[in-house]
Structure formats: structure tokens, C-alpha cells
PDB file of C-alpha atoms in Angstrom:
ATOM      1  CA  GLY A   1      18.881  13.318   2.849  1.00 58.00           C
ATOM      2  CA  ALA A   2      15.198  14.153   2.438  1.00 84.00           C
ATOM      3  CA  GLY A   3      12.721  11.690   3.830  1.00 94.00           C
ATOM      4  CA  VAL A   4       9.279  10.707   2.600  1.00 97.00           C
ATOM      5  CA  SER A   5       6.994  13.712   2.373  1.00 97.00           C
ATOM      6  CA  GLN A   6       3.204  13.800   2.257  1.00 97.00           C
ATOM      7  CA  SER A   7       0.711  16.523   1.535  1.00 97.00           C
ATOM      8  CA  PRO A   8      -1.485  17.912   2.810  1.00 97.00           C
ATOM      9  CA  SER A   9      -0.660  17.250   6.445  1.00 96.00           C
ATOM     10  CA  ASN A  10      -4.300  17.742   7.365  1.00 97.00           C
ATOM     11  CA  LYS A  11      -7.444  17.567   5.265  1.00 97.00           C
ATOM     12  CA  VAL A  12     -10.980  18.250   6.397  1.00 98.00           C
ATOM     13  CA  THR A  13     -13.705  17.466   3.900  1.00 97.00           C
ATOM     14  CA  GLU A  14     -17.425  16.983   3.752  1.00 97.00           C
ATOM     15  CA  LYS A  15     -19.037  13.604   3.278  1.00 97.00           C
ATOM     16  CA  GLY A  16     -19.452  12.823  -0.421  1.00 97.00           C
ATOM     17  CA  LYS A  17     -16.514  14.932  -1.642  1.00 98.00           C
ATOM     18  CA  ASP A  18     -13.445  13.489  -3.381  1.00 98.00           C
ATOM     19  CA  VAL A  19      -9.957  13.912  -1.915  1.00 98.00           C
ATOM     20  CA  GLU A  20      -6.430  13.409  -3.224  1.00 98.00           C
ATOM     21  CA  LEU A  21      -3.492  12.643  -0.991  1.00 98.00           C
ATOM     22  CA  ARG A  22       0.064  12.934  -2.241  1.00 98.00           C
ATOM     23  CA  CYS A  23       3.238  11.074  -1.395  1.00 98.00           C
ATOM     24  CA  ASP A  24       6.792  11.966  -2.443  1.00 97.00           C
ATOM     25  CA  PRO A  25       9.042   8.982  -1.709  1.00 97.00           C
ATOM     26  CA  ILE A  26      12.756   9.015  -1.005  1.00 96.00           C
ATOM     27  CA  SER A  27      14.604   9.458  -4.279  1.00 93.00           C
ATOM     28  CA  GLY A  28      15.617   6.139  -5.821  1.00 91.00           C
ATOM     29  CA  HIS A  29      13.236   4.010  -3.778  1.00 94.00           C
ATOM     30  CA  THR A  30      11.452   1.693  -6.182  1.00 93.00           C
ATOM     31  CA  ALA A  31       8.837   0.375  -3.769  1.00 94.00           C
ATOM     32  CA  LEU A  32       6.055   2.550  -2.361  1.00 96.00           C
ATOM     33  CA  TYR A  33       3.318   1.612   0.094  1.00 96.00           C
ATOM     34  CA  TRP A  34       0.156   3.227   1.422  1.00 97.00           C
ATOM     35  CA  TYR A  35      -1.175   2.365   4.870  1.00 97.00           C
ATOM     36  CA  ARG A  36      -4.028   3.698   6.959  1.00 97.00           C
ATOM     37  CA  GLN A  37      -4.058   4.192  10.716  1.00 96.00           C
ATOM     38  CA  SER A  38      -7.336   4.513  12.558  1.00 93.00           C
ATOM     39  CA  LEU A  39      -8.310   4.088  16.193  1.00 84.00           C
ATOM     40  CA  GLY A  40     -10.442   1.050  15.665  1.00 75.00           C
ATOM     41  CA  GLN A  41      -8.353  -0.791  13.070  1.00 79.00           C
ATOM     42  CA  GLY A  42      -4.768   0.048  13.893  1.00 88.00           C
ATOM     43  CA  LEU A  43      -2.304   0.217  10.990  1.00 93.00           C
ATOM     44  CA  GLU A  44      -3.592  -1.403   7.803  1.00 94.00           C
ATOM     45  CA  PHE A  45      -1.913  -1.978   4.453  1.00 94.00           C
ATOM     46  CA  LEU A  46      -3.706  -0.454   1.467  1.00 96.00           C
ATOM     47  CA  ILE A  47      -1.602  -0.802  -1.689  1.00 95.00           C
ATOM     48  CA  TYR A  48       1.937  -1.543  -2.904  1.00 94.00           C
ATOM     49  CA  PHE A  49       3.727  -0.112  -5.945  1.00 94.00           C
ATOM     50  CA  GLN A  50       6.852  -1.454  -7.577  1.00 91.00           C
ATOM     51  CA  GLY A  51       7.853   1.208 -10.026  1.00 89.00           C
ATOM     52  CA  ASN A  52       4.628   2.429 -11.585  1.00 89.00           C
ATOM     53  CA  SER A  53       2.727  -0.825 -11.337  1.00 90.00           C
ATOM     54  CA  ALA A  54       0.626  -1.971  -8.401  1.00 86.00           C
ATOM     55  CA  PRO A  55       0.996  -5.740  -7.972  1.00 85.00           C
ATOM     56  CA  ASP A  56      -0.812  -5.715  -4.631  1.00 89.00           C
ATOM     57  CA  LYS A  57      -3.998  -3.713  -4.157  1.00 90.00           C
ATOM     58  CA  SER A  58      -5.488  -6.170  -1.705  1.00 90.00           C
ATOM     59  CA  GLY A  59      -5.836  -3.658   1.119  1.00 92.00           C
ATOM     60  CA  LEU A  60      -7.979  -1.074  -0.690  1.00 94.00           C
ATOM     61  CA  PRO A  61     -11.243  -1.143   1.297  1.00 93.00           C
ATOM     62  CA  SER A  62     -13.619  -0.369  -1.577  1.00 94.00           C
ATOM     63  CA  ASP A  63     -13.741   0.735  -5.193  1.00 95.00           C
ATOM     64  CA  ARG A  64     -13.965   4.331  -3.956  1.00 97.00           C
ATOM     65  CA  PHE A  65     -10.237   4.075  -3.276  1.00 97.00           C
ATOM     66  CA  SER A  66      -7.671   4.233  -6.057  1.00 96.00           C
ATOM     67  CA  ALA A  67      -4.010   5.098  -6.350  1.00 96.00           C
ATOM     68  CA  GLU A  68      -1.474   5.770  -9.039  1.00 95.00           C
ATOM     69  CA  ARG A  69       2.218   6.341  -9.273  1.00 95.00           C
ATOM     70  CA  THR A  70       3.926   8.215 -12.059  1.00 90.00           C
ATOM     71  CA  GLY A  71       7.548   8.299 -13.166  1.00 88.00           C
ATOM     72  CA  GLY A  72       8.402   5.740 -10.515  1.00 86.00           C
ATOM     73  CA  SER A  73       8.188   8.548  -7.985  1.00 93.00           C
ATOM     74  CA  VAL A  74       5.188  10.545  -6.759  1.00 96.00           C
ATOM     75  CA  SER A  75       2.046   8.679  -5.793  1.00 97.00           C
ATOM     76  CA  THR A  76      -1.492   9.917  -5.344  1.00 97.00           C
ATOM     77  CA  LEU A  77      -4.185   8.174  -3.320  1.00 98.00           C
ATOM     78  CA  THR A  78      -7.687   9.217  -4.321  1.00 98.00           C
ATOM     79  CA  ILE A  79     -10.804   8.623  -2.272  1.00 98.00           C
ATOM     80  CA  GLN A  80     -14.074   9.280  -4.055  1.00 98.00           C
ATOM     81  CA  ARG A  81     -17.365  10.089  -2.344  1.00 98.00           C
ATOM     82  CA  THR A  82     -15.740  10.151   1.087  1.00 98.00           C
ATOM     83  CA  GLN A  83     -17.543   8.616   4.032  1.00 97.00           C
ATOM     84  CA  GLN A  84     -17.085   9.277   7.740  1.00 96.00           C
ATOM     85  CA  GLU A  85     -15.450   5.883   8.198  1.00 95.00           C
ATOM     86  CA  ASP A  86     -12.674   7.044   5.852  1.00 96.00           C
ATOM     87  CA  SER A  87     -11.434   9.389   8.595  1.00 96.00           C
ATOM     88  CA  ALA A  88      -7.935   8.230   9.508  1.00 97.00           C
ATOM     89  CA  VAL A  89      -4.271   9.031   9.114  1.00 97.00           C
ATOM     90  CA  TYR A  90      -3.006   7.918   5.708  1.00 98.00           C
ATOM     91  CA  LEU A  91       0.658   6.956   5.756  1.00 97.00           C
ATOM     92  CA  CYS A  92       3.011   6.473   2.853  1.00 97.00           C
ATOM     93  CA  ALA A  93       6.252   4.499   3.007  1.00 97.00           C
ATOM     94  CA  SER A  94       9.014   3.893   0.516  1.00 96.00           C
ATOM     95  CA  SER A  95      11.711   1.270   0.385  1.00 93.00           C
ATOM     96  CA  PRO A  96      14.866   0.531  -1.622  1.00 92.00           C
ATOM     97  CA  SER A  97      14.506  -3.194  -0.877  1.00 87.00           C
ATOM     98  CA  THR A  98      13.432  -4.404   2.577  1.00 86.00           C
ATOM     99  CA  THR A  99      13.333  -1.595   5.143  1.00 91.00           C
ATOM    100  CA  GLN A 100      10.338   0.730   4.839  1.00 93.00           C
ATOM    101  CA  TYR A 101      10.617   4.427   5.673  1.00 94.00           C
ATOM    102  CA  PHE A 102       7.445   6.269   6.557  1.00 95.00           C
ATOM    103  CA  GLY A 103       6.255   9.779   5.859  1.00 96.00           C
ATOM    104  CA  PRO A 104       4.526  11.979   8.450  1.00 95.00           C
ATOM    105  CA  GLY A 105       1.052  11.089   7.209  1.00 96.00           C
ATOM    106  CA  THR A 106      -2.060  12.966   6.134  1.00 97.00           C
ATOM    107  CA  ARG A 107      -4.801  13.259   8.733  1.00 97.00           C
ATOM    108  CA  LEU A 108      -8.129  13.043   6.928  1.00 97.00           C
ATOM    109  CA  THR A 109     -11.307  14.100   8.694  1.00 97.00           C
ATOM    110  CA  VAL A 110     -14.639  13.560   6.956  1.00 97.00           C
ATOM    111  CA  LEU A 111     -17.468  15.594   8.448  1.00 96.00           C
TER     112      LEU A 111
ATOM    113  CA  GLY B   1      -3.365 -14.380   7.272  1.00 85.00           C
ATOM    114  CA  ILE B   2      -0.495 -13.907   9.635  1.00 90.00           C
ATOM    115  CA  GLN B   3      -1.308 -12.650  13.122  1.00 94.00           C
ATOM    116  CA  VAL B   4       0.927 -10.326  15.135  1.00 97.00           C
ATOM    117  CA  GLU B   5       0.510  -9.914  18.870  1.00 97.00           C
ATOM    118  CA  GLN B   6       2.436  -7.454  21.004  1.00 98.00           C
ATOM    119  CA  SER B   7       2.773  -7.331  24.746  1.00 97.00           C
ATOM    120  CA  PRO B   8       2.352  -5.596  27.030  1.00 98.00           C
ATOM    121  CA  PRO B   9      -0.223  -3.215  25.533  1.00 97.00           C
ATOM    122  CA  ASP B  10       0.786  -0.446  27.931  1.00 97.00           C
ATOM    123  CA  LEU B  11       3.906   0.187  29.969  1.00 97.00           C
ATOM    124  CA  ILE B  12       4.834   2.941  32.411  1.00 97.00           C
ATOM    125  CA  LEU B  13       8.459   3.333  33.465  1.00 95.00           C
ATOM    126  CA  GLN B  14      10.512   5.666  35.550  1.00 97.00           C
ATOM    127  CA  GLU B  15      13.359   7.319  33.690  1.00 97.00           C
ATOM    128  CA  GLY B  16      16.434   5.114  33.817  1.00 97.00           C
ATOM    129  CA  ALA B  17      14.565   1.820  33.959  1.00 97.00           C
ATOM    130  CA  ASN B  18      14.967  -1.013  31.474  1.00 97.00           C
ATOM    131  CA  SER B  19      12.156  -2.754  29.602  1.00 96.00           C
ATOM    132  CA  THR B  20      11.435  -5.608  27.208  1.00 98.00           C
ATOM    133  CA  LEU B  21       8.702  -5.515  24.606  1.00 98.00           C
ATOM    134  CA  ARG B  22       7.548  -8.702  22.930  1.00 98.00           C
ATOM    135  CA  CYS B  23       6.143  -9.497  19.484  1.00 98.00           C
ATOM    136  CA  ASN B  24       4.696 -12.930  18.655  1.00 98.00           C
ATOM    137  CA  PHE B  25       3.773 -13.893  15.115  1.00 97.00           C
ATOM    138  CA  SER B  26       1.791 -16.827  13.854  1.00 95.00           C
ATOM    139  CA  ASP B  27       3.758 -17.913  10.781  1.00 92.00           C
ATOM    140  CA  SER B  28       7.208 -17.709   9.233  1.00 90.00           C
ATOM    141  CA  VAL B  29       8.204 -14.237   8.100  1.00 89.00           C
ATOM    142  CA  ASN B  30      10.387 -12.721   5.415  1.00 87.00           C
ATOM    143  CA  ASN B  31      10.668  -9.356   7.076  1.00 91.00           C
ATOM    144  CA  LEU B  32      10.258  -8.010  10.587  1.00 95.00           C
ATOM    145  CA  GLN B  33      10.642  -4.397  11.571  1.00 96.00           C
ATOM    146  CA  TRP B  34      10.316  -2.490  14.834  1.00 97.00           C
ATOM    147  CA  PHE B  35       9.039   1.075  14.704  1.00 97.00           C
ATOM    148  CA  HIS B  36       8.650   3.869  17.224  1.00 97.00           C
ATOM    149  CA  GLN B  37       5.726   6.218  16.691  1.00 95.00           C
ATOM    150  CA  ASN B  38       6.481   9.455  18.475  1.00 91.00           C
ATOM    151  CA  PRO B  39       3.805  11.665  20.045  1.00 87.00           C
ATOM    152  CA  TRP B  40       3.557  13.642  16.769  1.00 87.00           C
ATOM    153  CA  GLY B  41       2.635  10.499  14.877  1.00 89.00           C
ATOM    154  CA  GLN B  42       5.864   9.974  12.957  1.00 92.00           C
ATOM    155  CA  LEU B  43       6.801   6.311  12.509  1.00 94.00           C
ATOM    156  CA  ILE B  44      10.539   5.890  12.903  1.00 94.00           C
ATOM    157  CA  ASN B  45      12.258   2.730  11.814  1.00 94.00           C
ATOM    158  CA  LEU B  46      14.270   1.182  14.656  1.00 96.00           C
ATOM    159  CA  PHE B  47      15.336  -2.210  13.330  1.00 96.00           C
ATOM    160  CA  TYR B  48      14.984  -4.458  10.329  1.00 95.00           C
ATOM    161  CA  ILE B  49      15.441  -7.817  12.020  1.00 96.00           C
ATOM    162  CA  PRO B  50      13.888 -10.949  10.460  1.00 93.00           C
ATOM    163  CA  SER B  51      16.354 -13.005  12.518  1.00 94.00           C
ATOM    164  CA  GLY B  52      19.288 -12.573  14.867  1.00 97.00           C
ATOM    165  CA  THR B  53      20.263  -9.737  17.169  1.00 98.00           C
ATOM    166  CA  LYS B  54      21.038  -6.092  16.533  1.00 97.00           C
ATOM    167  CA  GLN B  55      21.958  -3.192  18.760  1.00 97.00           C
ATOM    168  CA  ASN B  56      21.711   0.552  18.274  1.00 96.00           C
ATOM    169  CA  GLY B  57      22.722   2.604  21.292  1.00 97.00           C
ATOM    170  CA  ARG B  58      20.344   1.932  24.170  1.00 97.00           C
ATOM    171  CA  LEU B  59      18.087  -0.190  21.988  1.00 98.00           C
ATOM    172  CA  SER B  60      18.568  -3.760  20.924  1.00 98.00           C
ATOM    173  CA  ALA B  61      16.370  -6.373  19.303  1.00 98.00           C
ATOM    174  CA  THR B  62      16.394 -10.118  18.969  1.00 98.00           C
ATOM    175  CA  THR B  63      14.277 -12.243  16.663  1.00 97.00           C
ATOM    176  CA  VAL B  64      14.027 -16.007  17.096  1.00 97.00           C
ATOM    177  CA  ALA B  65      12.395 -16.885  13.801  1.00 93.00           C
ATOM    178  CA  THR B  66      12.083 -20.598  14.555  1.00 93.00           C
ATOM    179  CA  GLU B  67      10.055 -19.798  17.664  1.00 96.00           C
ATOM    180  CA  ARG B  68       8.163 -16.933  16.018  1.00 96.00           C
ATOM    181  CA  TYR B  69       8.899 -14.089  18.359  1.00 98.00           C
ATOM    182  CA  SER B  70      10.928 -10.920  18.571  1.00 98.00           C
ATOM    183  CA  LEU B  71      12.004  -8.845  21.560  1.00 98.00           C
ATOM    184  CA  LEU B  72      12.854  -5.165  21.755  1.00 98.00           C
ATOM    185  CA  TYR B  73      15.014  -4.096  24.683  1.00 98.00           C
ATOM    186  CA  ILE B  74      15.151  -0.518  25.898  1.00 97.00           C
ATOM    187  CA  SER B  75      17.839   0.227  28.464  1.00 97.00           C
ATOM    188  CA  SER B  76      18.214   3.329  30.638  1.00 97.00           C
ATOM    189  CA  SER B  77      14.922   4.694  29.328  1.00 97.00           C
ATOM    190  CA  GLN B  78      14.489   8.423  28.721  1.00 97.00           C
ATOM    191  CA  THR B  79      11.352  10.541  28.479  1.00 96.00           C
ATOM    192  CA  THR B  80      11.974  10.858  24.742  1.00 95.00           C
ATOM    193  CA  ASP B  81      11.444   7.093  24.435  1.00 96.00           C
ATOM    194  CA  SER B  82       7.736   7.630  25.128  1.00 95.00           C
ATOM    195  CA  GLY B  83       5.352   6.737  22.355  1.00 95.00           C
ATOM    196  CA  VAL B  84       4.012   3.617  20.704  1.00 96.00           C
ATOM    197  CA  TYR B  85       6.262   0.768  19.605  1.00 98.00           C
ATOM    198  CA  PHE B  86       5.062  -1.339  16.711  1.00 97.00           C
ATOM    199  CA  CYS B  87       6.240  -4.655  15.448  1.00 97.00           C
ATOM    200  CA  ALA B  88       5.430  -5.332  11.788  1.00 96.00           C
ATOM    201  CA  VAL B  89       6.007  -8.462   9.747  1.00 95.00           C
ATOM    202  CA  GLU B  90       5.815  -9.548   6.143  1.00 92.00           C
ATOM    203  CA  GLY B  91       4.464 -13.020   5.623  1.00 81.00           C
ATOM    204  CA  SER B  92       4.582 -14.935   2.378  1.00 72.00           C
ATOM    205  CA  SER B  93       3.329 -12.139   0.127  1.00 69.00           C
ATOM    206  CA  ASN B  94       6.806 -11.263  -1.179  1.00 73.00           C
ATOM    207  CA  THR B  95       5.543  -7.738  -1.808  1.00 78.00           C
ATOM    208  CA  GLY B  96       6.874  -6.183   1.382  1.00 82.00           C
ATOM    209  CA  LYS B  97       3.325  -5.686   2.649  1.00 89.00           C
ATOM    210  CA  LEU B  98       3.661  -5.252   6.406  1.00 93.00           C
ATOM    211  CA  ILE B  99       1.178  -6.573   8.940  1.00 94.00           C
ATOM    212  CA  PHE B 100       1.337  -4.510  12.129  1.00 96.00           C
ATOM    213  CA  GLY B 101       0.722  -5.504  15.691  1.00 96.00           C
ATOM    214  CA  GLN B 102      -1.474  -3.338  17.879  1.00 96.00           C
ATOM    215  CA  GLY B 103       1.535  -1.731  19.511  1.00 96.00           C
ATOM    216  CA  THR B 104       2.904  -1.169  23.006  1.00 97.00           C
ATOM    217  CA  THR B 105       2.278   2.297  24.423  1.00 96.00           C
ATOM    218  CA  LEU B 106       5.247   3.336  26.543  1.00 97.00           C
ATOM    219  CA  GLN B 107       5.253   6.257  28.944  1.00 96.00           C
ATOM    220  CA  VAL B 108       8.537   7.182  30.595  1.00 96.00           C
ATOM    221  CA  LYS B 109       8.133   9.449  33.598  1.00 96.00           C
ATOM    222  CA  PRO B 110      10.877  11.827  34.728  1.00 95.00           C
TER     223      PRO B 110
END
């Protein structure tokens, strides 16, 4: 079946602009996660959704970062007033219970 | 928080060789997964293995939870095995939040 999909695959933006990254999880997966992968920090957890609620937002690096999930499906990660240190690959994963399945990621470059 | 250490950081093999990758973690875990990140960046789930032993083709994994380590075995390596192997664990959060090690970069030469 279809895996986790993310869009766009690449995003180049200017410092100070807002960006939205989208994640379409595997159908029926109730849990959804966002992670970030950067050269200096490795793979870091950002936020966890169970259904439409986000019981764990502990990994969001600042209040410029927010995320929502609607209909227990699609999720959007929004970064406001982007900074150069936000450049990274943003990965989404979904899970039916324990095993997490990752999407291909969105490579964000902030100039 | 829980710490995850992987070794070795880098590994170069000739095609056909066997290898063992290690993951040490600093506290008890509810979840442990091994992933392969291919050269295009895709993270592929290899094993969900919080304890015990599993095998899938040329790959197998063993987690000794009481001693806080996991091993990933690759036998008869192929060039397509190249990439980065990550170990990731969930501690006591009960949210599924994974803490990743820094990875082992494997290069298999023909």
C-alpha cells in the first residue's frame, strides 16, 4: 500500500519567510510524528500527534514552530519567520501502534 | 534523558563480508527500532525489537534489554546495504517519541 508522503520534497526560502510542510500518513495510522535531521544535531524529535491532539510537543525548538493535524490524517508543520538554523530535512512518521514508518522528508533550505 | 550510542561510527566492507553494529542505551526502553537510511535519505524500518532476536533474510538483530544493548548483524553484505544505520529507542515517555543514535555509516565496496 501507499507509504507516508511529504510535500514539498524540497523548499528553498528566504530568511524571515513562513513555510508550511505537509505530511500524509499511512491510512489508518493514529499516531503521527515529526522529526528533524540536520548535520550538527542528528535526528531530533519535534512533535507527536495521537489523532488530532498533540500530547507531546516537547521537541519544538521555539514558538516559531507549530503543527496541526486534521481529520486524524494530514498534518502540517509551520515555521514562521524562518532562520538559517532551521535548514534541515524534516521527516514525518506514522504508526499504527509501535513501529514507525517514515516519509521521504522535506529538505528545507533557508537562505 | 536517555542516551543512545552506536558503534562503530563508520565501517567499510568488501562485498560478501559480515558485520555487527552495536547500539548501547542508558536506561530501560519500551521500544527499540533499527533503521537503514539509504543514499537518497529514505529511512527504512528494519526491525522493531525491544527484546529478543529477529531475522529477516541476511539481517538479524538481538536486543538484550537487561544489559541495555542491541546488535544488528549483516551477513554476506551487498553494495545496496550501503548507507547509515540508526538505532532509535523510546524511553519512559509512552508517546512513542524516538531518541536516535548518531548512526553507523556503512560503505560496501564491490
